[in-house]
GROMACS .gro file of C-alpha atoms in nm:
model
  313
    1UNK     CA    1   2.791   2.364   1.148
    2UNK     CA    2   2.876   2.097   0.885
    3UNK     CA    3   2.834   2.279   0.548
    4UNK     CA    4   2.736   1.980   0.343
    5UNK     CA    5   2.493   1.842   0.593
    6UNK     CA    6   2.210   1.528   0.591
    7UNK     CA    7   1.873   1.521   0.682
    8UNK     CA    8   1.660   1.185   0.684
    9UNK     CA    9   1.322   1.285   0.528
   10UNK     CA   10   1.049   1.073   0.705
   11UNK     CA   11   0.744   1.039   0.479
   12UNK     CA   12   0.752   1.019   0.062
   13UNK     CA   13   0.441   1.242   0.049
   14UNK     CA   14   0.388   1.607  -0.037
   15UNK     CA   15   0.490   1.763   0.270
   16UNK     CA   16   0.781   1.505   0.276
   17UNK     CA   17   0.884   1.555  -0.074
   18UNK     CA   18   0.843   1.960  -0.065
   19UNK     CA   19   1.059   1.911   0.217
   20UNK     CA   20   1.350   1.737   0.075
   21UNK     CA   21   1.346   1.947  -0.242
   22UNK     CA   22   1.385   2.277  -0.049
   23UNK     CA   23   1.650   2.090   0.140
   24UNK     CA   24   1.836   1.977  -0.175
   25UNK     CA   25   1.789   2.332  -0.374
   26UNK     CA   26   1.954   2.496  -0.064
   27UNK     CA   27   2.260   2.289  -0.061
   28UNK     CA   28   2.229   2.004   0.188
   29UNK     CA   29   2.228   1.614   0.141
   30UNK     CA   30   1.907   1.401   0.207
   31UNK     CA   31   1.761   1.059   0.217
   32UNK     CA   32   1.415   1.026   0.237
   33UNK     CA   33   1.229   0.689   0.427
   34UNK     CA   34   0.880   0.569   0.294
   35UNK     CA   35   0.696   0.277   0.441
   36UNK     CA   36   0.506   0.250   0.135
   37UNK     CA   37   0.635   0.084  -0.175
   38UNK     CA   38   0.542   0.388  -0.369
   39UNK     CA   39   0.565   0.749  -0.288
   40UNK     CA   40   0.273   1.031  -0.275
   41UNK     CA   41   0.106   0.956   0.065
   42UNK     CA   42  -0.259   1.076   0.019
   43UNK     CA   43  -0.225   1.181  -0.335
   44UNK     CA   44  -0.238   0.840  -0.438
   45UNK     CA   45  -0.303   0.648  -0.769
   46UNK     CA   46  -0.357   0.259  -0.766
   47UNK     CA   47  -0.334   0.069  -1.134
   48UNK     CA   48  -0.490  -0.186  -1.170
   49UNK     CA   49  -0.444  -0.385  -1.510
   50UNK     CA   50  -0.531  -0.092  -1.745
   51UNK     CA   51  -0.709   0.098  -1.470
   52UNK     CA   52  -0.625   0.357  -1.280
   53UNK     CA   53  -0.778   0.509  -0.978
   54UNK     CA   54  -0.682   0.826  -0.776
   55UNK     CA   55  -0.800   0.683  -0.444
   56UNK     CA   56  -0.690   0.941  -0.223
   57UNK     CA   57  -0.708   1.296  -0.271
   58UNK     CA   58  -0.920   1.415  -0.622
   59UNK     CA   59  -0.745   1.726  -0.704
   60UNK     CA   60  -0.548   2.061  -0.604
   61UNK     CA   61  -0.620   2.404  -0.555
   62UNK     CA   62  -0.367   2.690  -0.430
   63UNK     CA   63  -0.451   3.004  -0.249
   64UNK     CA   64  -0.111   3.119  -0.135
   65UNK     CA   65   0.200   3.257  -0.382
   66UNK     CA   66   0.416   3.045  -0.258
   67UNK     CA   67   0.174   2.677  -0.439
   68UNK     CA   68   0.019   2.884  -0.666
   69UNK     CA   69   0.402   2.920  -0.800
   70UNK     CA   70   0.510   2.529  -0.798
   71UNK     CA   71   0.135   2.478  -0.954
   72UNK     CA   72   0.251   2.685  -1.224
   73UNK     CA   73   0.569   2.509  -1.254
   74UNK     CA   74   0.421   2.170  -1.258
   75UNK     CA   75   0.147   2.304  -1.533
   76UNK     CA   76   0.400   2.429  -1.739
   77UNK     CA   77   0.604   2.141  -1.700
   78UNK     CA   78   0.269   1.893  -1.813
   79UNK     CA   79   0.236   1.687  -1.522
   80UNK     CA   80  -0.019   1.904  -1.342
   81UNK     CA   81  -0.399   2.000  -1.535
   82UNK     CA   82  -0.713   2.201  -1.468
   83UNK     CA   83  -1.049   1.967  -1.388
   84UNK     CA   84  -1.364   2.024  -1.318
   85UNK     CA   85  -1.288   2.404  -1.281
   86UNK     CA   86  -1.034   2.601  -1.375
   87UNK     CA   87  -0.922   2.619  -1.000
   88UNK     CA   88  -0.935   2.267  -0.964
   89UNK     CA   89  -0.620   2.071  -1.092
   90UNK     CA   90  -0.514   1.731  -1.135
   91UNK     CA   91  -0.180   1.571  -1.180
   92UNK     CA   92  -0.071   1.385  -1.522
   93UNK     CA   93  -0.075   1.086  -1.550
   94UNK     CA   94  -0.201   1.066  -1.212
   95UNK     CA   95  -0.220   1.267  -0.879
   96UNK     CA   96   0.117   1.108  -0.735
   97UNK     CA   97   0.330   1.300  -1.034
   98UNK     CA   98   0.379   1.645  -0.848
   99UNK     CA   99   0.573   1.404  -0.568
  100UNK     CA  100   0.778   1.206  -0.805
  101UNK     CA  101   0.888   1.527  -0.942
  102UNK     CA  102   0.948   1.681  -0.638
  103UNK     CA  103   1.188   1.370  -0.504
  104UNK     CA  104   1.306   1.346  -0.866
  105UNK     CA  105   1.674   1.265  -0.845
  106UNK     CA  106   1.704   1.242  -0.454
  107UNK     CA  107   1.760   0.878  -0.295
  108UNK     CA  108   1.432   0.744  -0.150
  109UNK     CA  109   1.438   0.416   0.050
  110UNK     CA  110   1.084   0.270   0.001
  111UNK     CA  111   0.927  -0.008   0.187
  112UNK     CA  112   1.095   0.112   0.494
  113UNK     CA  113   0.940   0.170   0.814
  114UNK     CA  114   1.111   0.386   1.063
  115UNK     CA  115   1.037   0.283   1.440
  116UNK     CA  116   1.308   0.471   1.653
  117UNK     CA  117   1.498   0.762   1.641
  118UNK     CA  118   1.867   0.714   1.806
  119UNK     CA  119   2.068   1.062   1.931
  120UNK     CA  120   2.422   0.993   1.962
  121UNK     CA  121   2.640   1.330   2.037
  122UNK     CA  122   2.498   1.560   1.763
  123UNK     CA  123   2.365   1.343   1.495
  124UNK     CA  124   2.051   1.116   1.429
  125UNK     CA  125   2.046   0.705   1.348
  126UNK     CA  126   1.722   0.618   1.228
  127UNK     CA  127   1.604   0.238   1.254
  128UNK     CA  128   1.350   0.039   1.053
  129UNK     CA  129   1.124  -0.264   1.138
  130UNK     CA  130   1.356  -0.504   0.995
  131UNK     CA  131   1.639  -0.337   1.300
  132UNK     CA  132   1.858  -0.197   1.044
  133UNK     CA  133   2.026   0.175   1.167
  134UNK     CA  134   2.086   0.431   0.951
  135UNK     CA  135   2.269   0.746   0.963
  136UNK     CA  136   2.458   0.948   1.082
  137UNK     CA  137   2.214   1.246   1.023
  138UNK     CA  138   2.211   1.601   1.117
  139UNK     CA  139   1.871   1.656   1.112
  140UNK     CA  140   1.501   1.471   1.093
  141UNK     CA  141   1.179   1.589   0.904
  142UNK     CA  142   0.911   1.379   1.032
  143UNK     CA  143   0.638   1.452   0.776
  144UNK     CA  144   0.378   1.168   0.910
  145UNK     CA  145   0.026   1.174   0.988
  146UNK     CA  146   0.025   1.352   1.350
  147UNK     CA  147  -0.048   0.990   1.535
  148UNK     CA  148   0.228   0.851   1.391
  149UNK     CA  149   0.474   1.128   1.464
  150UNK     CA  150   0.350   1.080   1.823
  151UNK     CA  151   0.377   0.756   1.805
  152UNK     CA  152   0.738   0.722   1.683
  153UNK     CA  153   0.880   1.017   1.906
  154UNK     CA  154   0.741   0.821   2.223
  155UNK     CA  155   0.913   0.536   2.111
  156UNK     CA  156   1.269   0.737   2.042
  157UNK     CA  157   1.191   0.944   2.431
  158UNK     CA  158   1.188   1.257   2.268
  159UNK     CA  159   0.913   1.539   2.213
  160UNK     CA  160   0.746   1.792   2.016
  161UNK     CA  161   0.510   1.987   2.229
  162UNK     CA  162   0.161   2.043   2.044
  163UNK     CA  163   0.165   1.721   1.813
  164UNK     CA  164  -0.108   1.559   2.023
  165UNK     CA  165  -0.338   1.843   1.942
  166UNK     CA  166  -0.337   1.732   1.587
  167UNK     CA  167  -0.687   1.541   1.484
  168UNK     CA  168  -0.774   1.334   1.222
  169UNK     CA  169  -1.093   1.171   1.023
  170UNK     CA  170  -1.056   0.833   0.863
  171UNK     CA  171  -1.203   0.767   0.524
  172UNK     CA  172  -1.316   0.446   0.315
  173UNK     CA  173  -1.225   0.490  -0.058
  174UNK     CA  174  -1.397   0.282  -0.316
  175UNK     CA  175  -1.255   0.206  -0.606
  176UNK     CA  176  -1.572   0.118  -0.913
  177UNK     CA  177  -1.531   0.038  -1.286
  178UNK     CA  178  -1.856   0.033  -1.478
  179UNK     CA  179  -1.981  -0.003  -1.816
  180UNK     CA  180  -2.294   0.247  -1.701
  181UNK     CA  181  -2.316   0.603  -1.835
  182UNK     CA  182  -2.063   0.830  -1.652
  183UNK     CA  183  -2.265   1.040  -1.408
  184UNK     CA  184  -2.112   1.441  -1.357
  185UNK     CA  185  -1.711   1.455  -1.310
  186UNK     CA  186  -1.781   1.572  -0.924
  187UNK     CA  187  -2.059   1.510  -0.690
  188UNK     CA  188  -2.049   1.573  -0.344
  189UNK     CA  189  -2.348   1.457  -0.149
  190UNK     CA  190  -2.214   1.482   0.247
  191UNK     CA  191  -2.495   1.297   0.343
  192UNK     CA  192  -2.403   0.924   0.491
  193UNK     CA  193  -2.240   0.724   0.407
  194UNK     CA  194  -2.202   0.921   0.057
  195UNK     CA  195  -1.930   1.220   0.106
  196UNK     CA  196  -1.794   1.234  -0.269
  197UNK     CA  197  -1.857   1.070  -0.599
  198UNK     CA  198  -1.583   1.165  -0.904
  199UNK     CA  199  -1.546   1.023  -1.235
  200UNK     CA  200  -1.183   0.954  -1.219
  201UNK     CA  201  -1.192   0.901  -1.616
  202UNK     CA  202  -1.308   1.229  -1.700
  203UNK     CA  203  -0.959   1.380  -1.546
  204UNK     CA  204  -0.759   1.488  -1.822
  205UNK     CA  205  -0.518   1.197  -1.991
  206UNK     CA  206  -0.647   0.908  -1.780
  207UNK     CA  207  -0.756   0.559  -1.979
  208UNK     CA  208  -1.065   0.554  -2.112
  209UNK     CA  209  -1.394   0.382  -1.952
  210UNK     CA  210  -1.621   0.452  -1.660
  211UNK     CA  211  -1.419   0.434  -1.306
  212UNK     CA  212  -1.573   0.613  -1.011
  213UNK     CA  213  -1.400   0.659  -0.694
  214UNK     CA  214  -1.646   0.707  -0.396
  215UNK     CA  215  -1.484   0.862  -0.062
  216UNK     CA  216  -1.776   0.805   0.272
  217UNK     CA  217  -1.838   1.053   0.513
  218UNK     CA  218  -1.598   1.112   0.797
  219UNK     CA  219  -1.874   0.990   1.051
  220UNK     CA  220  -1.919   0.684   0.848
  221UNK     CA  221  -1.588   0.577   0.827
  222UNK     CA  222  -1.534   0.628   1.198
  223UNK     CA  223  -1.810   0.379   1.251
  224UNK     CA  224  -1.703   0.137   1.016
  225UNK     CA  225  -1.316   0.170   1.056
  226UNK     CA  226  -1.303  -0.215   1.127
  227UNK     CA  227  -1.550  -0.373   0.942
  228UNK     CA  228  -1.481  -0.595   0.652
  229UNK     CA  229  -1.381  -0.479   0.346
  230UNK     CA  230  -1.648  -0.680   0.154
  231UNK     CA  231  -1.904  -0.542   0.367
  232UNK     CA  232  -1.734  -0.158   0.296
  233UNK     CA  233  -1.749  -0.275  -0.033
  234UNK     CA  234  -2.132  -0.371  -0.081
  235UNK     CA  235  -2.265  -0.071   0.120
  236UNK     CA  236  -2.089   0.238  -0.025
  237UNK     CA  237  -2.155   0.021  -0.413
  238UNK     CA  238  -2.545   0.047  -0.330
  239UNK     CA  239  -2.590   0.399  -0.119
  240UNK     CA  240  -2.327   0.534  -0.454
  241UNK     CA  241  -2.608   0.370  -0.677
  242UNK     CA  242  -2.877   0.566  -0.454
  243UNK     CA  243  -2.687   0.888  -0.495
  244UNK     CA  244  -2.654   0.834  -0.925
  245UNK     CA  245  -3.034   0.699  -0.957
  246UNK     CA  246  -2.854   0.367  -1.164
  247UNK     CA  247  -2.743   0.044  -1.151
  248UNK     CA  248  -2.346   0.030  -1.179
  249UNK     CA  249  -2.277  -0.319  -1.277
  250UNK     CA  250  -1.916  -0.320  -1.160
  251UNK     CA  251  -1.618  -0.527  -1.309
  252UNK     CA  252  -1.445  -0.431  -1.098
  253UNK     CA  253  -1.479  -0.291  -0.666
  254UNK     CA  254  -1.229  -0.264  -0.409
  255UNK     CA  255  -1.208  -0.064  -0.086
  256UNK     CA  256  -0.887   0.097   0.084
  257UNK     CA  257  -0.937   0.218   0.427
  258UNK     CA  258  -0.698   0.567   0.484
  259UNK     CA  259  -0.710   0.557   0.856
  260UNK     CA  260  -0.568   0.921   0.844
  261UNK     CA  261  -0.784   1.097   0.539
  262UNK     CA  262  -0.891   1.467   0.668
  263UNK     CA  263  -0.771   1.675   0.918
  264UNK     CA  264  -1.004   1.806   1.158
  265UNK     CA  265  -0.783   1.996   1.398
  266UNK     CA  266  -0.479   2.115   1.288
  267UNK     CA  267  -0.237   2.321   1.517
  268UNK     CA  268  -0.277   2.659   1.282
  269UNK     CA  269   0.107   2.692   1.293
  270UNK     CA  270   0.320   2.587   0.986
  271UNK     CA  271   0.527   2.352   1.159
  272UNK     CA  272   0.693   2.170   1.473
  273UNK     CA  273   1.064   2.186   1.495
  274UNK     CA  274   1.323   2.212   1.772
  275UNK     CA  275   1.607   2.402   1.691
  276UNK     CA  276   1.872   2.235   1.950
  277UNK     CA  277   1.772   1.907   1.842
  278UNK     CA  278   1.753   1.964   1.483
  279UNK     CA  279   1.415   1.785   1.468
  280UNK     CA  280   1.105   1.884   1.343
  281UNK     CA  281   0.754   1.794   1.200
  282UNK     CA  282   0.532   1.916   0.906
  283UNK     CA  283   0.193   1.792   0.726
  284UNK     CA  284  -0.133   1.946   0.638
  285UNK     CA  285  -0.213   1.873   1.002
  286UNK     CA  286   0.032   2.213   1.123
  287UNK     CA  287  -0.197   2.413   0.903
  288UNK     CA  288  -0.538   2.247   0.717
  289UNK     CA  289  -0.693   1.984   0.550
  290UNK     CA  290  -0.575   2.048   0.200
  291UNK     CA  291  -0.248   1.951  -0.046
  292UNK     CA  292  -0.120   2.316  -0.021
  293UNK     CA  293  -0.110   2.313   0.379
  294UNK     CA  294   0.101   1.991   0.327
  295UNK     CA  295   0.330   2.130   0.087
  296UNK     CA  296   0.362   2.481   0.279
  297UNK     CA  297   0.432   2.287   0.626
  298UNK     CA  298   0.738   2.089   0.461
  299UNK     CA  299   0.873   2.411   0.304
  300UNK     CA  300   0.844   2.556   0.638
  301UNK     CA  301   1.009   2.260   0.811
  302UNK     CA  302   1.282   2.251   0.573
  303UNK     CA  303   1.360   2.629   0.618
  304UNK     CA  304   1.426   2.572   0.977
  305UNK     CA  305   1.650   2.294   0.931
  306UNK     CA  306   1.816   2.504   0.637
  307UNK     CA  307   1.909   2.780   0.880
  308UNK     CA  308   2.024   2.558   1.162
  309UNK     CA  309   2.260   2.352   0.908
  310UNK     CA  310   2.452   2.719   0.810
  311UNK     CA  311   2.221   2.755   0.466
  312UNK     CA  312   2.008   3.050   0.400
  313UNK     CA  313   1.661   2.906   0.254
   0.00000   0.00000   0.00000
């Protein structure tokens, strides 16, 4: 097997980025695809002016060695920080810093949506929207939402039996500055359309002022995946008012849909991945609805392609 290797890294989030790194550290070359034009996937921060919002997931936690370890790493380092509990921890400046450090020094393509796989001998082309080919690979990490790995492996004829097992919830995220008095740094009401309510200022090293992000209920979200975003906008501002017992007065209130938020079946295995082929598949939806399943399915992922590729992990 070809000792200096490339793998195309499908997906700039956690379980992408934990991915490439263990690929890196063990010796082999790697390019990494995003259709975003930023990296992080769920553990998102938007900026906006002087604001700054994470609209995706709030925080971390690790209950395995293995992120308990890189949380360590990333604490010592500064760019991870408890919140709201010691076991609770944030990253610095903002949650997407754990994945730029991760892909720190590796050659991500962003803004580039891959829509076929090609197999041609022994290797992998990937193509984009725009019909551009790229490769020759050795190996693919697909590290996706589960939909969309199903979605782009039907349109490449290949398979991974078990992805369609994989479930997701959606989730609207609104985003709130407010001159009113910041309520607690967490609440989390469950109750529709009201799932969570944090004061995104109170994280550690975040501008000052009162922003609130407001994440609805999974049932919620479902039933509103296609309405408006004005209308997303007006309800979740007054039920969040309900929930605080205040007026908000905001200056400032958008909505982002994540049409893949929470996973609510995952496959309880740590990854996909077909040894012949080369080709596999991690995310938190291989093993739970949380940043460490994420991170511990690309590790996985990239062990397996590590071995194949004449590496030991």
């Amino acid at each position: 097997m070809n000792e200096h290797g490339i793998v195309a890294v499908l997906g700039a989030g956690i379980a992408g980025a934990a991915a490439a790194r263990r690929l890196s550290e063990s010796g082999l070359h790697v390019r990494v695809f995003d259709k975003g034009r930023g990296v992080g996937g769920r553990m998102a921060t938007r900026r906006v002016g002087g604001m700054q919002f994470d609209h995706g997931a709030q925080f971390m936690r690790a209950r395995g060695p293995a992120f308990a370890a890189e949380l360590d790493r990333w604490a010592q380092r500064g760019i991870a920080v408890p919140w709201a509990g010691s076991d609770r921890y944030v990253g610095l400046p903002g949650m997407t810093e754990p994945v730029r450090a991760l892909l720190a020094g590796l050659p991500v393509s962003r803004a580039t949506t891959i829509v076929r796989l090609r197999r041609q001998r022994s290797c992998w082309h990937v193509e984009d929207a725009s019909g551009t080919v790229h490769g020759p690979f050795d190996g693919v990490a697909i590290t996706f939402p589960a939909p969309q790995v199903a979605t782009l492996l039907a349109a490449s004829g290949v398979a991974l039996p078990g992805i369609g097992r994989a479930a997701y919830a959606p989730c609207w995220s609104l985003m709130v500055a407010t001159d009113a008095s910041p309520p607690d740094v967490l609440i989390e009401p469950r109750t529709d359309p009201v799932g969570l309510i944090a004061h995104d200022s109170s994280k550690p090293g975040r501008p000052a002022g009162c922003r609130l992000t407001v994440h609805a209920t999974p049932d919620w979200s479902r039933r509103h995946l296609e309405t408006p975003r004005e209308a997303v906008v007006a309800e979740l501002l007054g039920a969040a008012e309900d929930v605080l017992g205040t007026g908000l007065r905001p200056s400032y209130a958008e909505a982002h849909r994540w049409r893949y938020a929470r996973v609510e079946t995952a496959l309880q295995k740590p990854c996909l991945y077909d040894p012949d082929l080369r080709l596999g598949a991690a995310g938190d939806w291989c093993l739970g609805a949380h940043i460490e399943a994420a991170y511990d399915s690309g590790e996985a992922l990239a062990r397996g392609l590590v071995a194949d590729l004449g590496r030991p992990a």
